[in-house]
Amino acid sequence: TAFKTLLGTTSFRTIYGKACHLPVELEHNAYRAIKNCNLDLMKVGANRFLYINELDEMRLDAYESSISCKERTKRWHDKRIKAPTNYEKGDKDMKNGVIELYDEDGNEYIANKQRVKPYQKILDTNRDDDITLDNEEEVT
């Protein structure tokens, strides 16, 4: 009965002059009233206590599983760390993917390895490599 006509009312109200109440709503209200009348407070208290204990157990299980997941992740990460094992006197310990770069003048600077892109030499385009269609004998 959510559909409304141009008059702003439902078709049921236009015909019968009153709002339509479905039997489902009446049954639901009656069920709720009967449920409240037959309420056993001791049983409700026991059910609530069991529900709170179940929630507490679920929280503890989630906490324990998160700890074990963190431990497994740490073991997996530590197993894949590749560190040099042969240090010599005077070696620099560059952590977190840091590398040393040199510019054209020989000046040294430090950069993050993940941000560095490979250098591509610019091709010399001044040479005369153009081929015209008039010189077909030269092209093989």
mmCIF file with all atom_site columns, C-alpha atoms in Angstrom:
data_model
loop_
_atom_site.group_PDB
_atom_site.id
_atom_site.type_symbol
_atom_site.label_atom_id
_atom_site.label_alt_id
_atom_site.label_comp_id
_atom_site.label_asym_id
_atom_site.label_entity_id
_atom_site.label_seq_id
_atom_site.pdbx_PDB_ins_code
_atom_site.Cartn_x
_atom_site.Cartn_y
_atom_site.Cartn_z
_atom_site.occupancy
_atom_site.B_iso_or_equiv
_atom_site.pdbx_formal_charge
_atom_site.auth_seq_id
_atom_site.auth_comp_id
_atom_site.auth_asym_id
_atom_site.auth_atom_id
_atom_site.pdbx_PDB_model_num
ATOM 1   C CA . THR A 1 1   ? 0.000   0.000   0.000   1.00 0.00 ? 1   THR A CA 1
ATOM 2   C CA . ALA A 1 2   ? 2.956   2.324   -0.500  1.00 0.00 ? 2   ALA A CA 1
ATOM 3   C CA . PHE A 1 3   ? 1.727   3.314   -3.965  1.00 0.00 ? 3   PHE A CA 1
ATOM 4   C CA . LYS A 1 4   ? -0.020  6.696   -3.939  1.00 0.00 ? 4   LYS A CA 1
ATOM 5   C CA . THR A 1 5   ? -2.342  8.203   -6.523  1.00 0.00 ? 5   THR A CA 1
ATOM 6   C CA . LEU A 1 6   ? -2.481  11.791  -7.744  1.00 0.00 ? 6   LEU A CA 1
ATOM 7   C CA . LEU A 1 7   ? -4.763  12.593  -4.811  1.00 0.00 ? 7   LEU A CA 1
ATOM 8   C CA . GLY A 1 8   ? -1.904  11.840  -2.403  1.00 0.00 ? 8   GLY A CA 1
ATOM 9   C CA . THR A 1 9   ? -3.556  8.795   -0.841  1.00 0.00 ? 9   THR A CA 1
ATOM 10  C CA . THR A 1 10  ? -3.428  5.090   -1.464  1.00 0.00 ? 10  THR A CA 1
ATOM 11  C CA . SER A 1 11  ? -5.992  3.411   -3.677  1.00 0.00 ? 11  SER A CA 1
ATOM 12  C CA . PHE A 1 12  ? -7.384  1.452   -0.678  1.00 0.00 ? 12  PHE A CA 1
ATOM 13  C CA . ARG A 1 13  ? -8.022  4.653   1.265   1.00 0.00 ? 13  ARG A CA 1
ATOM 14  C CA . THR A 1 14  ? -9.660  6.277   -1.763  1.00 0.00 ? 14  THR A CA 1
ATOM 15  C CA . ILE A 1 15  ? -12.111 3.376   -2.114  1.00 0.00 ? 15  ILE A CA 1
ATOM 16  C CA . TYR A 1 16  ? -12.816 2.427   1.511   1.00 0.00 ? 16  TYR A CA 1
ATOM 17  C CA . GLY A 1 17  ? -12.056 5.718   3.263   1.00 0.00 ? 17  GLY A CA 1
ATOM 18  C CA . LYS A 1 18  ? -9.612  4.255   5.778   1.00 0.00 ? 18  LYS A CA 1
ATOM 19  C CA . ALA A 1 19  ? -6.016  3.049   5.885   1.00 0.00 ? 19  ALA A CA 1
ATOM 20  C CA . CYS A 1 20  ? -5.196  -0.557  5.089   1.00 0.00 ? 20  CYS A CA 1
ATOM 21  C CA . HIS A 1 21  ? -3.688  -2.686  7.861   1.00 0.00 ? 21  HIS A CA 1
ATOM 22  C CA . LEU A 1 22  ? -2.207  -5.949  6.730   1.00 0.00 ? 22  LEU A CA 1
ATOM 23  C CA . PRO A 1 23  ? -2.814  -9.062  8.856   1.00 0.00 ? 23  PRO A CA 1
ATOM 24  C CA . VAL A 1 24  ? 0.932   -9.622  9.112   1.00 0.00 ? 24  VAL A CA 1
ATOM 25  C CA . GLU A 1 25  ? 1.336   -6.438  11.120  1.00 0.00 ? 25  GLU A CA 1
ATOM 26  C CA . LEU A 1 26  ? -1.450  -7.455  13.501  1.00 0.00 ? 26  LEU A CA 1
ATOM 27  C CA . GLU A 1 27  ? 0.024   -10.912 13.944  1.00 0.00 ? 27  GLU A CA 1
ATOM 28  C CA . HIS A 1 28  ? 3.443   -9.436  14.636  1.00 0.00 ? 28  HIS A CA 1
ATOM 29  C CA . ASN A 1 29  ? 2.068   -7.035  17.262  1.00 0.00 ? 29  ASN A CA 1
ATOM 30  C CA . ALA A 1 30  ? 0.089   -9.835  18.903  1.00 0.00 ? 30  ALA A CA 1
ATOM 31  C CA . TYR A 1 31  ? 3.158   -12.086 18.925  1.00 0.00 ? 31  TYR A CA 1
ATOM 32  C CA . ARG A 1 32  ? 5.211   -9.361  20.594  1.00 0.00 ? 32  ARG A CA 1
ATOM 33  C CA . ALA A 1 33  ? 2.517   -8.810  23.265  1.00 0.00 ? 33  ALA A CA 1
ATOM 34  C CA . ILE A 1 34  ? 2.289   -12.543 24.022  1.00 0.00 ? 34  ILE A CA 1
ATOM 35  C CA . LYS A 1 35  ? 6.061   -12.778 24.170  1.00 0.00 ? 35  LYS A CA 1
ATOM 36  C CA . ASN A 1 36  ? 6.229   -9.938  26.728  1.00 0.00 ? 36  ASN A CA 1
ATOM 37  C CA . CYS A 1 37  ? 3.481   -11.509 28.857  1.00 0.00 ? 37  CYS A CA 1
ATOM 38  C CA . ASN A 1 38  ? 5.197   -14.888 29.067  1.00 0.00 ? 38  ASN A CA 1
ATOM 39  C CA . LEU A 1 39  ? 8.605   -13.455 29.944  1.00 0.00 ? 39  LEU A CA 1
ATOM 40  C CA . ASP A 1 40  ? 10.645  -15.593 32.356  1.00 0.00 ? 40  ASP A CA 1
ATOM 41  C CA . LEU A 1 41  ? 13.289  -13.304 33.852  1.00 0.00 ? 41  LEU A CA 1
ATOM 42  C CA . MET A 1 42  ? 15.453  -16.138 35.229  1.00 0.00 ? 42  MET A CA 1
ATOM 43  C CA . LYS A 1 43  ? 15.638  -17.803 31.823  1.00 0.00 ? 43  LYS A CA 1
ATOM 44  C CA . VAL A 1 44  ? 16.390  -14.486 30.115  1.00 0.00 ? 44  VAL A CA 1
ATOM 45  C CA . GLY A 1 45  ? 19.157  -13.764 32.643  1.00 0.00 ? 45  GLY A CA 1
ATOM 46  C CA . ALA A 1 46  ? 20.733  -17.183 32.097  1.00 0.00 ? 46  ALA A CA 1
ATOM 47  C CA . ASN A 1 47  ? 20.581  -16.776 28.307  1.00 0.00 ? 47  ASN A CA 1
ATOM 48  C CA . ARG A 1 48  ? 22.166  -13.331 28.553  1.00 0.00 ? 48  ARG A CA 1
ATOM 49  C CA . PHE A 1 49  ? 24.943  -14.669 30.797  1.00 0.00 ? 49  PHE A CA 1
ATOM 50  C CA . LEU A 1 50  ? 25.675  -17.469 28.298  1.00 0.00 ? 50  LEU A CA 1
ATOM 51  C CA . TYR A 1 51  ? 25.661  -14.975 25.420  1.00 0.00 ? 51  TYR A CA 1
ATOM 52  C CA . ILE A 1 52  ? 28.152  -12.694 27.214  1.00 0.00 ? 52  ILE A CA 1
ATOM 53  C CA . ASN A 1 53  ? 30.431  -15.672 27.913  1.00 0.00 ? 53  ASN A CA 1
ATOM 54  C CA . GLU A 1 54  ? 30.272  -16.737 24.258  1.00 0.00 ? 54  GLU A CA 1
ATOM 55  C CA . LEU A 1 55  ? 31.193  -13.208 23.172  1.00 0.00 ? 55  LEU A CA 1
ATOM 56  C CA . ASP A 1 56  ? 34.127  -13.215 25.587  1.00 0.00 ? 56  ASP A CA 1
ATOM 57  C CA . GLU A 1 57  ? 35.346  -16.570 24.225  1.00 0.00 ? 57  GLU A CA 1
ATOM 58  C CA . MET A 1 58  ? 35.040  -15.313 20.651  1.00 0.00 ? 58  MET A CA 1
ATOM 59  C CA . ARG A 1 59  ? 37.058  -12.205 21.549  1.00 0.00 ? 59  ARG A CA 1
ATOM 60  C CA . LEU A 1 60  ? 39.801  -14.296 23.168  1.00 0.00 ? 60  LEU A CA 1
ATOM 61  C CA . ASP A 1 61  ? 39.930  -16.643 20.158  1.00 0.00 ? 61  ASP A CA 1
ATOM 62  C CA . ALA A 1 62  ? 40.242  -13.673 17.810  1.00 0.00 ? 62  ALA A CA 1
ATOM 63  C CA . TYR A 1 63  ? 43.022  -12.206 19.972  1.00 0.00 ? 63  TYR A CA 1
ATOM 64  C CA . GLU A 1 64  ? 44.960  -15.492 20.028  1.00 0.00 ? 64  GLU A CA 1
ATOM 65  C CA . SER A 1 65  ? 44.576  -16.000 16.285  1.00 0.00 ? 65  SER A CA 1
ATOM 66  C CA . SER A 1 66  ? 45.787  -12.442 15.615  1.00 0.00 ? 66  SER A CA 1
ATOM 67  C CA . ILE A 1 67  ? 48.893  -13.086 17.730  1.00 0.00 ? 67  ILE A CA 1
ATOM 68  C CA . SER A 1 68  ? 49.658  -16.335 15.884  1.00 0.00 ? 68  SER A CA 1
ATOM 69  C CA . CYS A 1 69  ? 49.080  -14.595 12.542  1.00 0.00 ? 69  CYS A CA 1
ATOM 70  C CA . LYS A 1 70  ? 51.522  -11.828 13.505  1.00 0.00 ? 70  LYS A CA 1
ATOM 71  C CA . GLU A 1 71  ? 54.129  -14.411 14.536  1.00 0.00 ? 71  GLU A CA 1
ATOM 72  C CA . ARG A 1 72  ? 53.770  -16.315 11.233  1.00 0.00 ? 72  ARG A CA 1
ATOM 73  C CA . THR A 1 73  ? 54.010  -13.083 9.247   1.00 0.00 ? 73  THR A CA 1
ATOM 74  C CA . LYS A 1 74  ? 57.135  -12.043 11.150  1.00 0.00 ? 74  LYS A CA 1
ATOM 75  C CA . ARG A 1 75  ? 58.771  -15.438 10.553  1.00 0.00 ? 75  ARG A CA 1
ATOM 76  C CA . TRP A 1 76  ? 57.897  -15.279 6.841   1.00 0.00 ? 76  TRP A CA 1
ATOM 77  C CA . HIS A 1 77  ? 59.309  -11.741 6.565   1.00 0.00 ? 77  HIS A CA 1
ATOM 78  C CA . ASP A 1 78  ? 62.483  -12.506 8.530   1.00 0.00 ? 78  ASP A CA 1
ATOM 79  C CA . LYS A 1 79  ? 63.119  -15.582 6.398   1.00 0.00 ? 79  LYS A CA 1
ATOM 80  C CA . ARG A 1 80  ? 63.148  -13.475 3.218   1.00 0.00 ? 80  ARG A CA 1
ATOM 81  C CA . ILE A 1 81  ? 65.414  -10.667 4.428   1.00 0.00 ? 81  ILE A CA 1
ATOM 82  C CA . LYS A 1 82  ? 68.660  -10.802 2.488   1.00 0.00 ? 82  LYS A CA 1
ATOM 83  C CA . ALA A 1 83  ? 71.465  -9.069  4.307   1.00 0.00 ? 83  ALA A CA 1
ATOM 84  C CA . PRO A 1 84  ? 75.157  -9.241  3.420   1.00 0.00 ? 84  PRO A CA 1
ATOM 85  C CA . THR A 1 85  ? 77.005  -11.557 5.756   1.00 0.00 ? 85  THR A CA 1
ATOM 86  C CA . ASN A 1 86  ? 80.573  -10.507 5.006   1.00 0.00 ? 86  ASN A CA 1
ATOM 87  C CA . TYR A 1 87  ? 81.297  -7.046  6.359   1.00 0.00 ? 87  TYR A CA 1
ATOM 88  C CA . GLU A 1 88  ? 84.750  -5.563  6.115   1.00 0.00 ? 88  GLU A CA 1
ATOM 89  C CA . LYS A 1 89  ? 86.292  -2.701  7.997   1.00 0.00 ? 89  LYS A CA 1
ATOM 90  C CA . GLY A 1 90  ? 85.290  0.601   6.399   1.00 0.00 ? 90  GLY A CA 1
ATOM 91  C CA . ASP A 1 91  ? 82.078  -0.689  4.769   1.00 0.00 ? 91  ASP A CA 1
ATOM 92  C CA . LYS A 1 92  ? 79.065  1.585   4.995   1.00 0.00 ? 92  LYS A CA 1
ATOM 93  C CA . ASP A 1 93  ? 75.850  0.099   6.314   1.00 0.00 ? 93  ASP A CA 1
ATOM 94  C CA . MET A 1 94  ? 73.177  1.661   4.089   1.00 0.00 ? 94  MET A CA 1
ATOM 95  C CA . LYS A 1 95  ? 69.749  0.623   5.335   1.00 0.00 ? 95  LYS A CA 1
ATOM 96  C CA . ASN A 1 96  ? 66.273  0.796   3.825   1.00 0.00 ? 96  ASN A CA 1
ATOM 97  C CA . GLY A 1 97  ? 67.349  0.534   0.183   1.00 0.00 ? 97  GLY A CA 1
ATOM 98  C CA . VAL A 1 98  ? 69.631  3.592   0.171   1.00 0.00 ? 98  VAL A CA 1
ATOM 99  C CA . ILE A 1 99  ? 72.208  3.812   -2.632  1.00 0.00 ? 99  ILE A CA 1
ATOM 100 C CA . GLU A 1 100 ? 74.965  6.265   -3.519  1.00 0.00 ? 100 GLU A CA 1
ATOM 101 C CA . LEU A 1 101 ? 74.733  8.010   -6.887  1.00 0.00 ? 101 LEU A CA 1
ATOM 102 C CA . TYR A 1 102 ? 77.197  10.225  -8.729  1.00 0.00 ? 102 TYR A CA 1
ATOM 103 C CA . ASP A 1 103 ? 76.322  13.013  -11.130 1.00 0.00 ? 103 ASP A CA 1
ATOM 104 C CA . GLU A 1 104 ? 78.320  14.051  -14.224 1.00 0.00 ? 104 GLU A CA 1
ATOM 105 C CA . ASP A 1 105 ? 80.662  16.248  -12.183 1.00 0.00 ? 105 ASP A CA 1
ATOM 106 C CA . GLY A 1 106 ? 81.474  13.398  -9.791  1.00 0.00 ? 106 GLY A CA 1
ATOM 107 C CA . ASN A 1 107 ? 79.450  14.753  -6.872  1.00 0.00 ? 107 ASN A CA 1
ATOM 108 C CA . GLU A 1 108 ? 78.070  12.027  -4.639  1.00 0.00 ? 108 GLU A CA 1
ATOM 109 C CA . TYR A 1 109 ? 74.537  12.000  -3.244  1.00 0.00 ? 109 TYR A CA 1
ATOM 110 C CA . ILE A 1 110 ? 72.308  9.442   -1.553  1.00 0.00 ? 110 ILE A CA 1
ATOM 111 C CA . ALA A 1 111 ? 68.923  8.359   -2.944  1.00 0.00 ? 111 ALA A CA 1
ATOM 112 C CA . ASN A 1 112 ? 66.229  5.809   -2.232  1.00 0.00 ? 112 ASN A CA 1
ATOM 113 C CA . LYS A 1 113 ? 66.728  2.750   -4.449  1.00 0.00 ? 113 LYS A CA 1
ATOM 114 C CA . GLN A 1 114 ? 63.007  2.425   -5.152  1.00 0.00 ? 114 GLN A CA 1
ATOM 115 C CA . ARG A 1 115 ? 62.849  5.948   -6.601  1.00 0.00 ? 115 ARG A CA 1
ATOM 116 C CA . VAL A 1 116 ? 65.799  5.578   -8.979  1.00 0.00 ? 116 VAL A CA 1
ATOM 117 C CA . LYS A 1 117 ? 65.021  4.978   -12.647 1.00 0.00 ? 117 LYS A CA 1
ATOM 118 C CA . PRO A 1 118 ? 67.506  3.580   -15.159 1.00 0.00 ? 118 PRO A CA 1
ATOM 119 C CA . TYR A 1 119 ? 69.343  6.135   -17.241 1.00 0.00 ? 119 TYR A CA 1
ATOM 120 C CA . GLN A 1 120 ? 68.672  5.990   -20.968 1.00 0.00 ? 120 GLN A CA 1
ATOM 121 C CA . LYS A 1 121 ? 71.111  7.748   -23.229 1.00 0.00 ? 121 LYS A CA 1
ATOM 122 C CA . ILE A 1 122 ? 69.547  10.249  -25.623 1.00 0.00 ? 122 ILE A CA 1
ATOM 123 C CA . LEU A 1 123 ? 70.113  9.230   -29.231 1.00 0.00 ? 123 LEU A CA 1
ATOM 124 C CA . ASP A 1 124 ? 71.888  11.618  -31.571 1.00 0.00 ? 124 ASP A CA 1
ATOM 125 C CA . THR A 1 125 ? 69.267  12.692  -34.108 1.00 0.00 ? 125 THR A CA 1
ATOM 126 C CA . ASN A 1 126 ? 71.514  15.114  -35.993 1.00 0.00 ? 126 ASN A CA 1
ATOM 127 C CA . ARG A 1 127 ? 72.703  12.447  -38.440 1.00 0.00 ? 127 ARG A CA 1
ATOM 128 C CA . ASP A 1 128 ? 71.100  12.385  -41.860 1.00 0.00 ? 128 ASP A CA 1
ATOM 129 C CA . ASP A 1 129 ? 69.252  9.056   -41.828 1.00 0.00 ? 129 ASP A CA 1
ATOM 130 C CA . ASP A 1 130 ? 66.294  10.265  -43.846 1.00 0.00 ? 130 ASP A CA 1
ATOM 131 C CA . ILE A 1 131 ? 65.383  8.191   -46.889 1.00 0.00 ? 131 ILE A CA 1
ATOM 132 C CA . THR A 1 132 ? 63.400  9.828   -49.627 1.00 0.00 ? 132 THR A CA 1
ATOM 133 C CA . LEU A 1 133 ? 61.218  8.024   -52.136 1.00 0.00 ? 133 LEU A CA 1
ATOM 134 C CA . ASP A 1 134 ? 63.112  9.568   -55.056 1.00 0.00 ? 134 ASP A CA 1
ATOM 135 C CA . ASN A 1 135 ? 66.214  7.471   -54.338 1.00 0.00 ? 135 ASN A CA 1
ATOM 136 C CA . GLU A 1 136 ? 64.726  4.008   -54.785 1.00 0.00 ? 136 GLU A CA 1
ATOM 137 C CA . GLU A 1 137 ? 67.984  2.575   -56.177 1.00 0.00 ? 137 GLU A CA 1
ATOM 138 C CA . GLU A 1 138 ? 69.790  3.148   -52.875 1.00 0.00 ? 138 GLU A CA 1
ATOM 139 C CA . VAL A 1 139 ? 67.214  1.276   -50.786 1.00 0.00 ? 139 VAL A CA 1
ATOM 140 C CA . THR A 1 140 ? 67.656  -2.496  -50.805 1.00 0.00 ? 140 THR A CA 1
#
